[in-house]
Coordinates of N, CA and C in Angstrom, one line a residue:
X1018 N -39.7 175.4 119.0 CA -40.0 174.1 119.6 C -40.3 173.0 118.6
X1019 N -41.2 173.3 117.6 CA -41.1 172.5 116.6 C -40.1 172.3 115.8
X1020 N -39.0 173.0 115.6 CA -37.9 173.1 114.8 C -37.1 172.4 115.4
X1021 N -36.9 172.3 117.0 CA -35.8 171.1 117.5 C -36.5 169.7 117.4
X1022 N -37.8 169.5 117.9 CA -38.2 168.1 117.2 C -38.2 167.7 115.8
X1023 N -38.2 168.9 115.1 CA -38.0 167.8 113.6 C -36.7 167.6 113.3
X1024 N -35.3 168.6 114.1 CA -34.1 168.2 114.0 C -33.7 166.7 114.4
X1025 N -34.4 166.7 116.1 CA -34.1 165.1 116.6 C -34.8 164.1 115.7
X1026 N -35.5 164.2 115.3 CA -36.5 163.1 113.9 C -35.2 162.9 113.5
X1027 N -34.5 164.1 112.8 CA -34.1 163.9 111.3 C -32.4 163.0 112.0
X1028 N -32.0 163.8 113.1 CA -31.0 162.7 113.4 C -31.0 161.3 114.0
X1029 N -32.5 161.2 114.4 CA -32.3 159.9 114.8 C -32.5 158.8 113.7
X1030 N -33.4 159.1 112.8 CA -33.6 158.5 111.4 C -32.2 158.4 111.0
X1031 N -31.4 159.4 111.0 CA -29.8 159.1 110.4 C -29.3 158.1 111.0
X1032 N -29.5 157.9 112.5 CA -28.9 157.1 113.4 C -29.6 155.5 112.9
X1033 N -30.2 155.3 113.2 CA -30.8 154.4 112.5 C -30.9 153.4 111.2
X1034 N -30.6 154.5 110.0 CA -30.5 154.2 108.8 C -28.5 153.5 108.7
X1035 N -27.7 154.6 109.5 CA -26.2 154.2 109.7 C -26.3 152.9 110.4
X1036 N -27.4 152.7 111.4 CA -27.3 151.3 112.1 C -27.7 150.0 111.4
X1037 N -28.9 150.4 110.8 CA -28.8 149.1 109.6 C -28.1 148.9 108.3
X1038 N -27.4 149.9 108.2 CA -26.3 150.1 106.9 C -24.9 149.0 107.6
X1039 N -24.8 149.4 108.9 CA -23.7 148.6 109.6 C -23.8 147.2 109.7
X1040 N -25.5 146.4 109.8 CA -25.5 145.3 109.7 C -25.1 144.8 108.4
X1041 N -24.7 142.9 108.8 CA -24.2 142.2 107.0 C -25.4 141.5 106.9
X1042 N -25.6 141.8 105.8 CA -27.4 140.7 105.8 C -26.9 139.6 104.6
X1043 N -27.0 138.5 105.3 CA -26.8 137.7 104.2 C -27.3 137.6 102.9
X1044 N -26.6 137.0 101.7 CA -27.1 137.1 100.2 C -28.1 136.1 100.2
X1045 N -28.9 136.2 99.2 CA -30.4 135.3 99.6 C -29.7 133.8 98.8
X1046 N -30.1 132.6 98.7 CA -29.7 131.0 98.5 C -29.8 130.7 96.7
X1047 N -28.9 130.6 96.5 CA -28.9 130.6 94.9 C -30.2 129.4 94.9
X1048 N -30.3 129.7 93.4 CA -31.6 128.1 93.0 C -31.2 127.3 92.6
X1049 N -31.5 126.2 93.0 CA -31.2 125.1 92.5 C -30.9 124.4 91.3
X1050 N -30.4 123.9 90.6 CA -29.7 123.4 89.2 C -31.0 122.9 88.8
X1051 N -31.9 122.9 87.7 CA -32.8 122.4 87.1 C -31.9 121.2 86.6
X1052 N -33.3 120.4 85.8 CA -32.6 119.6 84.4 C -32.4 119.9 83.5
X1053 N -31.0 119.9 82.6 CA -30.8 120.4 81.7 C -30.8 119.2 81.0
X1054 N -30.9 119.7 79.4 CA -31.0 118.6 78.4 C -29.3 118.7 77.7
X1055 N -29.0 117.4 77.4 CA -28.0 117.0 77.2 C -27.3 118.0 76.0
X1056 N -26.1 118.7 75.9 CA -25.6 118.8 75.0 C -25.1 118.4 73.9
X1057 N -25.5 118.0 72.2 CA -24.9 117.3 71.3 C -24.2 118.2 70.7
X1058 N -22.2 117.7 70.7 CA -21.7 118.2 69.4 C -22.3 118.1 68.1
X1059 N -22.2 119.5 67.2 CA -22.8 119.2 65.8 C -22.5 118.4 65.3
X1060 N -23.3 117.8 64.5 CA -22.4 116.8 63.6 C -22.4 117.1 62.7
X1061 N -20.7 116.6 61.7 CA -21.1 117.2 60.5 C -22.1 116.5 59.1
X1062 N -22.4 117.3 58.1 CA -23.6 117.0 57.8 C -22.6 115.6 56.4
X1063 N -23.6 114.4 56.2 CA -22.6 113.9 55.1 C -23.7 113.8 54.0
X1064 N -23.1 113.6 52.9 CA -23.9 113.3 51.9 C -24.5 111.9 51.6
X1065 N -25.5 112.2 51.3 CA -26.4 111.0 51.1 C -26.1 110.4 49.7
X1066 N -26.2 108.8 50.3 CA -25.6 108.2 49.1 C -26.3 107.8 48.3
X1067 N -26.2 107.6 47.0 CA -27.0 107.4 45.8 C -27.4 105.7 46.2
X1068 N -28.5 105.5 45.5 CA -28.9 103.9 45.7 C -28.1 103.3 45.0
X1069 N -28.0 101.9 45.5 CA -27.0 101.2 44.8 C -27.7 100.0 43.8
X1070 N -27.6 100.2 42.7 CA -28.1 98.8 41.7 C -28.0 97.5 42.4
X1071 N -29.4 96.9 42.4 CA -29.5 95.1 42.9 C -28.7 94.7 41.8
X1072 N -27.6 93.9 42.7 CA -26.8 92.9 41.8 C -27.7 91.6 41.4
X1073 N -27.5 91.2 40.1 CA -28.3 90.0 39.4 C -27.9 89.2 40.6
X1074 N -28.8 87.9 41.0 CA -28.5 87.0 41.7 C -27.7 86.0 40.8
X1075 N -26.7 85.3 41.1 CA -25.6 83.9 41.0 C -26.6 82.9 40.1
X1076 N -26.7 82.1 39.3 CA -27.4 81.2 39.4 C -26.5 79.5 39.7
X1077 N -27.1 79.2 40.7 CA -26.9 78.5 41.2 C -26.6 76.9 40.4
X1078 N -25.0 76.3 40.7 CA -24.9 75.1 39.8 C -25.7 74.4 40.2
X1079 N -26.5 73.4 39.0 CA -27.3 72.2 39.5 C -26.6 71.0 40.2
X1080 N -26.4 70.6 40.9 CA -26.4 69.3 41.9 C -26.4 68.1 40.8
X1081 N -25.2 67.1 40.3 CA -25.1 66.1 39.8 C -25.8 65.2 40.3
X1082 N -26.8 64.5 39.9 CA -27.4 63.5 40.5 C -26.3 62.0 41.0
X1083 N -27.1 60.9 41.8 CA -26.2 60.1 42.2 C -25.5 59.4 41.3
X1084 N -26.7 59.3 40.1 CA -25.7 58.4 39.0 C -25.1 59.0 37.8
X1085 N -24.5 60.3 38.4 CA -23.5 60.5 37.6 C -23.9 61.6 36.1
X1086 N -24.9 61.4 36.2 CA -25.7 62.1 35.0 C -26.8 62.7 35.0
X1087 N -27.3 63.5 34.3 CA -28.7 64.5 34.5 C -28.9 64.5 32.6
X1088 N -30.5 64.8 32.4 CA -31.2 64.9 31.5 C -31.5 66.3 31.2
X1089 N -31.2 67.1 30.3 CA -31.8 67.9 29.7 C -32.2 68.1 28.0
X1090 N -32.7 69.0 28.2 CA -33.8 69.1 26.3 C -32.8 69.5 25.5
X1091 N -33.1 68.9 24.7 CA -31.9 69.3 23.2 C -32.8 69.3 21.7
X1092 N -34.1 70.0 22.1 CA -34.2 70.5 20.5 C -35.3 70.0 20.4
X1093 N -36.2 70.2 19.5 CA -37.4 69.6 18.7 C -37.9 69.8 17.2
X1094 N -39.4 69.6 17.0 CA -39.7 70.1 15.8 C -41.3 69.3 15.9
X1095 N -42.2 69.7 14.9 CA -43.8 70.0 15.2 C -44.0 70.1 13.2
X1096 N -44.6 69.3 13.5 CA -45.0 69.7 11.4 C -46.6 68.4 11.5
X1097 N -48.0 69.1 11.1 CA -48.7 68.3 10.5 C -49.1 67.6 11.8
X1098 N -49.0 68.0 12.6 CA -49.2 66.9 13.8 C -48.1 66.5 14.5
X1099 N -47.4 66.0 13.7 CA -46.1 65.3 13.9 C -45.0 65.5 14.8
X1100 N -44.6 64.9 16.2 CA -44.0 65.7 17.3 C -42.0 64.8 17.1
X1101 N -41.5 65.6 16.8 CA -40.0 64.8 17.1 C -39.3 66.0 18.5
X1102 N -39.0 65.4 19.5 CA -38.0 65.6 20.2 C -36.9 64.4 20.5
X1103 N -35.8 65.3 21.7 CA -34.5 65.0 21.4 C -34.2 65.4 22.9
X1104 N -33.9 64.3 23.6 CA -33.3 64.8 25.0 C -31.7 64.5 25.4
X1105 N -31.1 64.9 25.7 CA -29.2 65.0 26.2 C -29.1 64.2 27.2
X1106 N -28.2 63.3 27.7 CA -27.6 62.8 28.9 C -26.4 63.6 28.8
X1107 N -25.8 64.1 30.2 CA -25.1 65.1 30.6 C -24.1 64.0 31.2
X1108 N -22.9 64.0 31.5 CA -21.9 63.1 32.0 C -21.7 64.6 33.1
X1109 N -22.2 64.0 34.2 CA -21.4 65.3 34.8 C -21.0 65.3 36.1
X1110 N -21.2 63.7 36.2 CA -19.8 63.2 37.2 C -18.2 63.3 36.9
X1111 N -17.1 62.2 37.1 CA -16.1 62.4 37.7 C -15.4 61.2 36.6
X1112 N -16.1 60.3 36.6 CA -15.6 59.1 35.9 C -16.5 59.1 34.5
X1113 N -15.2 58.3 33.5 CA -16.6 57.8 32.1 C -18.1 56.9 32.7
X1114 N -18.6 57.1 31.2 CA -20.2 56.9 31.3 C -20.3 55.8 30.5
X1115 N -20.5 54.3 30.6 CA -20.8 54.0 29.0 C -22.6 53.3 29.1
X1116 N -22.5 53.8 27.6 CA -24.1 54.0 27.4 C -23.6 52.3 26.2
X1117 N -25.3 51.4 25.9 CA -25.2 50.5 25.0 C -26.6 50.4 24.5
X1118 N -26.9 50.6 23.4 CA -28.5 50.5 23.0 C -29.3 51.7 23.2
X1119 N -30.8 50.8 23.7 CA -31.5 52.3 24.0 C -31.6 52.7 25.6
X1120 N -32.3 53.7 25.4 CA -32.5 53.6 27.1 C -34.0 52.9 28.1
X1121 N -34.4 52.8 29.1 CA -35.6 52.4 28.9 C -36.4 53.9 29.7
X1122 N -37.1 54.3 29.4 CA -38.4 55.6 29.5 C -39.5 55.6 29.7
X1123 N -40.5 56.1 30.9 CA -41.3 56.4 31.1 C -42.2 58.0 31.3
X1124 N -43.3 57.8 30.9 CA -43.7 59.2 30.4 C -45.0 59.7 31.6
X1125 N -44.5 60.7 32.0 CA -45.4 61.2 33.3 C -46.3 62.2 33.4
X1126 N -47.2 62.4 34.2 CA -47.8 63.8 33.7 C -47.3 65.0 35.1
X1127 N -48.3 65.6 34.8 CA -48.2 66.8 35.6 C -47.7 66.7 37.0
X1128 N -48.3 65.4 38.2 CA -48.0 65.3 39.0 C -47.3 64.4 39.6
X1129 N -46.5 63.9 38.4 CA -45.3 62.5 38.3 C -46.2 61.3 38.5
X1130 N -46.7 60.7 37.7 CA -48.0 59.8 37.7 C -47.7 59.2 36.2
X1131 N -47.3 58.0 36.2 CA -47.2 57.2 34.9 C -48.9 57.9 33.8
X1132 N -48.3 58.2 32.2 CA -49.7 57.9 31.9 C -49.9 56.8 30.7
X1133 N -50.6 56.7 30.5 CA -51.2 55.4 30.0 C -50.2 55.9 28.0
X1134 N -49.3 55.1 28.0 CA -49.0 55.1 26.4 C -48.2 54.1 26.2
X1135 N -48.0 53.5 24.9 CA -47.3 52.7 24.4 C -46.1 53.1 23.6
X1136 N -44.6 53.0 24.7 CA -43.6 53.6 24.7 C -42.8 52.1 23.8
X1137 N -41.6 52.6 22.5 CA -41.5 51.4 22.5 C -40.1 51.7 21.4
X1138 N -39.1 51.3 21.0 CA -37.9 51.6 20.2 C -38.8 51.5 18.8
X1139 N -37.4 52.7 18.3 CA -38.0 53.3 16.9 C -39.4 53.5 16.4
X1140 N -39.8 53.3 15.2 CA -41.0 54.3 15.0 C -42.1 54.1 15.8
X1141 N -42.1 52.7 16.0 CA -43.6 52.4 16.9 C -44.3 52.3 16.5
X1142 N -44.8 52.6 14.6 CA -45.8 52.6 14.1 C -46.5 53.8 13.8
X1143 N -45.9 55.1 14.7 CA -46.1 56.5 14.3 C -45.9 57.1 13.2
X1144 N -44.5 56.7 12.5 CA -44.4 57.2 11.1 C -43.2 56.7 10.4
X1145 N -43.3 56.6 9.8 CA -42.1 55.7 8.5 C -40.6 56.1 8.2
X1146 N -40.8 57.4 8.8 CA -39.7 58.4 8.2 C -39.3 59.4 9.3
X1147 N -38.2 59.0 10.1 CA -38.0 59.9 11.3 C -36.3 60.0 12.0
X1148 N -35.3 60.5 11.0 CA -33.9 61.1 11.4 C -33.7 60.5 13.0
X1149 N -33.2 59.5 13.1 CA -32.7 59.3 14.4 C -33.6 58.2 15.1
X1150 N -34.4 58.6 14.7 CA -35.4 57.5 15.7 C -35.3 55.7 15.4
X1151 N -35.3 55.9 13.9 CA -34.7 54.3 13.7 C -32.9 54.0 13.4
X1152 N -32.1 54.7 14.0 CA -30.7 54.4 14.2 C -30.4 52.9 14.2
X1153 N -29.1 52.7 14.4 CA -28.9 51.4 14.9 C -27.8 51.9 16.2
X1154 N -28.5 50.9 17.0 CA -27.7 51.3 18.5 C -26.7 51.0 18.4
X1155 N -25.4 51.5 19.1 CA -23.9 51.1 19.1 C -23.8 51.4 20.5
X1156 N -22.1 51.3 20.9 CA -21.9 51.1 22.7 C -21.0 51.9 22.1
X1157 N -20.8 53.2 23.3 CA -20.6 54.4 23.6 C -19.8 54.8 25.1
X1158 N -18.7 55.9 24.6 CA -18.6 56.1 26.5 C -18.4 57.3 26.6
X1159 N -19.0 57.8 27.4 CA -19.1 59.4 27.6 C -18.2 59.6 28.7
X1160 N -17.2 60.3 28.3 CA -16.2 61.7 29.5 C -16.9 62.2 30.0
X1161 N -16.2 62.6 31.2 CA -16.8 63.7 31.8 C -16.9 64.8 31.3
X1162 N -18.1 65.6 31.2 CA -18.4 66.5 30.2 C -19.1 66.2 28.8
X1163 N -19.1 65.0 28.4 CA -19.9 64.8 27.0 C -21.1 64.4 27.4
X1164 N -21.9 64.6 26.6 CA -23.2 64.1 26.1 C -23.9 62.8 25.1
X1165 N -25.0 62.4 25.1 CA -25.6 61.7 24.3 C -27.1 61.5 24.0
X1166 N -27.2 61.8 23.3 CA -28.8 61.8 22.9 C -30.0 60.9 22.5
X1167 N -31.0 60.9 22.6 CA -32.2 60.3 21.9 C -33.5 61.0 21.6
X1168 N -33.9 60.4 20.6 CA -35.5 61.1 20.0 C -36.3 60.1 20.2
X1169 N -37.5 61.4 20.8 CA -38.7 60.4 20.7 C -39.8 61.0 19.8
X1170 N -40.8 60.3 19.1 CA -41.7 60.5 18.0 C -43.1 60.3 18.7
X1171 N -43.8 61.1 18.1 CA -45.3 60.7 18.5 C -45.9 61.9 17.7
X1172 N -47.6 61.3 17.9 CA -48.4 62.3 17.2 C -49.4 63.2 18.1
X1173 N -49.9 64.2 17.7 CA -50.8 64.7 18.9 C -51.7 64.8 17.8
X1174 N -52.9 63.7 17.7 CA -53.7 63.5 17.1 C -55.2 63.2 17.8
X1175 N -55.9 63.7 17.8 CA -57.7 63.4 18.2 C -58.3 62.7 17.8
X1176 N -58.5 61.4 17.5 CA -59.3 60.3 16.9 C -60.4 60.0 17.3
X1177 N -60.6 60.4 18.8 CA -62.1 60.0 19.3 C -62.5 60.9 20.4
X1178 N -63.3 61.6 20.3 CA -63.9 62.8 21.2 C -64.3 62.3 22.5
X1179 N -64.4 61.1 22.6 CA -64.7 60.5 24.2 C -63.4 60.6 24.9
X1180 N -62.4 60.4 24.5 CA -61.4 59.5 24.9 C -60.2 61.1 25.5
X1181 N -60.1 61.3 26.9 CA -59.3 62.4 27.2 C -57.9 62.7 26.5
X1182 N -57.5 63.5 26.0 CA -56.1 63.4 25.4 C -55.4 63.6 26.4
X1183 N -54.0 63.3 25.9 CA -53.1 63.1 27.3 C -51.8 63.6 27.1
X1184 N -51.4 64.4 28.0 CA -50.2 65.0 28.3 C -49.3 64.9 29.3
X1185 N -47.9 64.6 28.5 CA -46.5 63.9 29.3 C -46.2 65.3 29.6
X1186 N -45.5 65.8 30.7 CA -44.8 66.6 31.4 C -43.9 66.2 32.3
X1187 N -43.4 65.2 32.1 CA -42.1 64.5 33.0 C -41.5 63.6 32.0
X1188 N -40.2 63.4 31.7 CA -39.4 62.3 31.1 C -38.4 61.1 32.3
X1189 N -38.8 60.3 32.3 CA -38.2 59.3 33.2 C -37.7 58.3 32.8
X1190 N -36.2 58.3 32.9 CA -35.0 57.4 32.2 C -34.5 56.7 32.6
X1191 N -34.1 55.0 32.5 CA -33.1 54.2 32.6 C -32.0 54.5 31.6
X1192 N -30.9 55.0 32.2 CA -29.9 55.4 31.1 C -29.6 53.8 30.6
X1193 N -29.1 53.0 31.4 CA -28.3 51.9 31.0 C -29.2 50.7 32.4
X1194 N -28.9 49.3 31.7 CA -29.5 48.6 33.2 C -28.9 48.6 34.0
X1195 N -29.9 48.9 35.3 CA -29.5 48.8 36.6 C -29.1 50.4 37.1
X1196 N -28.9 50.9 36.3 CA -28.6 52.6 37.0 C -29.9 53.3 37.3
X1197 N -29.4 53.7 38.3 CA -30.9 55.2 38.8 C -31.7 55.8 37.7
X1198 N -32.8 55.5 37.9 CA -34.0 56.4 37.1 C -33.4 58.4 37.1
X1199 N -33.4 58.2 36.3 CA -33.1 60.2 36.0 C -34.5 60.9 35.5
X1200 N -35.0 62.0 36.3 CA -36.0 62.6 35.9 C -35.8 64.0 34.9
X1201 N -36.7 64.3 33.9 CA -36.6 66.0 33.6 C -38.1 66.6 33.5
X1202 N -38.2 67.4 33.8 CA -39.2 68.3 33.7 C -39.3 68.8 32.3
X1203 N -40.8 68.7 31.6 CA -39.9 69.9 30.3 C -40.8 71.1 30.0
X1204 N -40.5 71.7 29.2 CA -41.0 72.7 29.1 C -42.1 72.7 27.9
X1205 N -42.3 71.9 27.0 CA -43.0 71.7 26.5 C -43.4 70.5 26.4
X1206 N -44.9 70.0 26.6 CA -45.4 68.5 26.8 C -45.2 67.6 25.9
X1207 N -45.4 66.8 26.3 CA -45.8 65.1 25.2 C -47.0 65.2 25.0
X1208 N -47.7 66.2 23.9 CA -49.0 65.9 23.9 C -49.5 64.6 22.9
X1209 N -50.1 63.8 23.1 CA -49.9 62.8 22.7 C -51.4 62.5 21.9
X1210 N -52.2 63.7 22.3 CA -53.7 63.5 22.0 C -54.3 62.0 22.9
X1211 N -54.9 61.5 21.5 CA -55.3 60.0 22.4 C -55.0 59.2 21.5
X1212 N -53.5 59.5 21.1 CA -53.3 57.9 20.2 C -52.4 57.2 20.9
X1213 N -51.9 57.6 22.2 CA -51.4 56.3 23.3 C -50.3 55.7 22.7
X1214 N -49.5 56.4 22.1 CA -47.7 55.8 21.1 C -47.5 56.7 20.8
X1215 N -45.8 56.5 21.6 CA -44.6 57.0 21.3 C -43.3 55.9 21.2
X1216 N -43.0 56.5 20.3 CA -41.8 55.7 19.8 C -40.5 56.7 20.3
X1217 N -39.0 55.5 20.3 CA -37.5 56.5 20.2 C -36.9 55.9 20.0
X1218 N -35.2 56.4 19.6 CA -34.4 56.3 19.1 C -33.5 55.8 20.1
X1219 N -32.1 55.2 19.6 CA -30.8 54.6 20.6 C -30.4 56.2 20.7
X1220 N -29.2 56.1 21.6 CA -28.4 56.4 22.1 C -27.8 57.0 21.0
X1221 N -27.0 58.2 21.2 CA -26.1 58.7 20.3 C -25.3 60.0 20.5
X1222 N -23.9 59.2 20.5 CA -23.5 60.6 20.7 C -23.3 61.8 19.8
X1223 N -22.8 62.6 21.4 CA -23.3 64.0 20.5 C -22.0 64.8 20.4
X1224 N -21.3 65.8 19.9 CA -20.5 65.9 19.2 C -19.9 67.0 20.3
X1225 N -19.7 67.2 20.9 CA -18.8 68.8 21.7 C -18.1 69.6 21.3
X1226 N -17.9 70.4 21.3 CA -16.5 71.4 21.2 C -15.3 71.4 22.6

């Protein structure tokens, strides 16, 4: 008796297991696409380039002034006190230049401010004996491209310990009458101490290659 009930068990369990084997059970819902992060082709790798040397900067041409001419320093000399300089007129306009005599000059200081001196042709009283400074003026015409020159004389001398000594640091020119004032800056002053005179020289030209 117990032997036919565990027979019917065992075939109905078969019957059963064949019946849900017969069912289709659907496949469960794929997941959803996350975010994915962008794919980059490799790249290939380059060599790094050596630094490159700063090129000198250009220096830049100076700007002709309106009248045709500019001022720069042409030389000096210092002995005993004794101050000789020598400044250039530059022709470096388009047309000739003509120069006659001296020029007329004023002496400036640090912040373009007249200073107090007694500017005056040839020695002035400064010294007896000075190449160029007592010339005799002639009429002149400068090309474009030539030059002409003048010296000025003074002493940088201390006479009186009250009295502030005084230093030119601007040159300010009438080349010829009636032409535009030309300025220069220089690089070394008019020290004039406090003897308040400076003397110069005519015009003269200067020789080119």
């Amino acid at each position: 008796m117990i032997a036919k009930r565990w027979v019917r068990g065992l075939v109905g369990g078969v019957i059963a297991v064949g019946a849900l084997a017969g069912c289709e059970v659907p496949p469960p819902p794929e997941a959803a696409p996350g975010p994915t992060a962008p794919v980059r082709a490799p790249s290939a790798s380059r060599p790094a380039r050596p630094p490159q040397p700063a090129r000198p900067s250009q220096p830049q041409a100076q700007p002709c002034p309106e009248g045709g001419v500019r001022l720069r320093e042409a030389g000096g000399d210092a002995a005993m006190g004794l101050r000789l300089a020598s400044l250039a007129l530059v022709n470096c306009g388009t047309e000739p230049y003509v120069l006659d005599g001296y020029p007329e000059l004023r002496v400036l200081d640090r912040q373009g401010a007249p200073v107090e001196v007694s500017a005056a042709t040839g020695t002035n009283g400064v010294t007896t004996s000075v190449t160029g400074v007592e010339a005799a003026p002639r009429k002149m015409t400068l090309r474009p491209g030539a030059e002409a020159t003048f010296s000025m004389v003074w002493r940088n001398t201390v006479t009186d310990v009250t009295v502030p000594a005084v230093e030119g640091w601007e040159i300010e020119v009438v080349p010829r009458p009636g032409a535009p004032r030309v300025r220069l800056r220089l690089t070394q002053p008019v020290d004039l101490g406090n003897t308040g005179r400076l003397g110069y020289g005519p015009w003269i030209e200067r020789e080119t290659r």
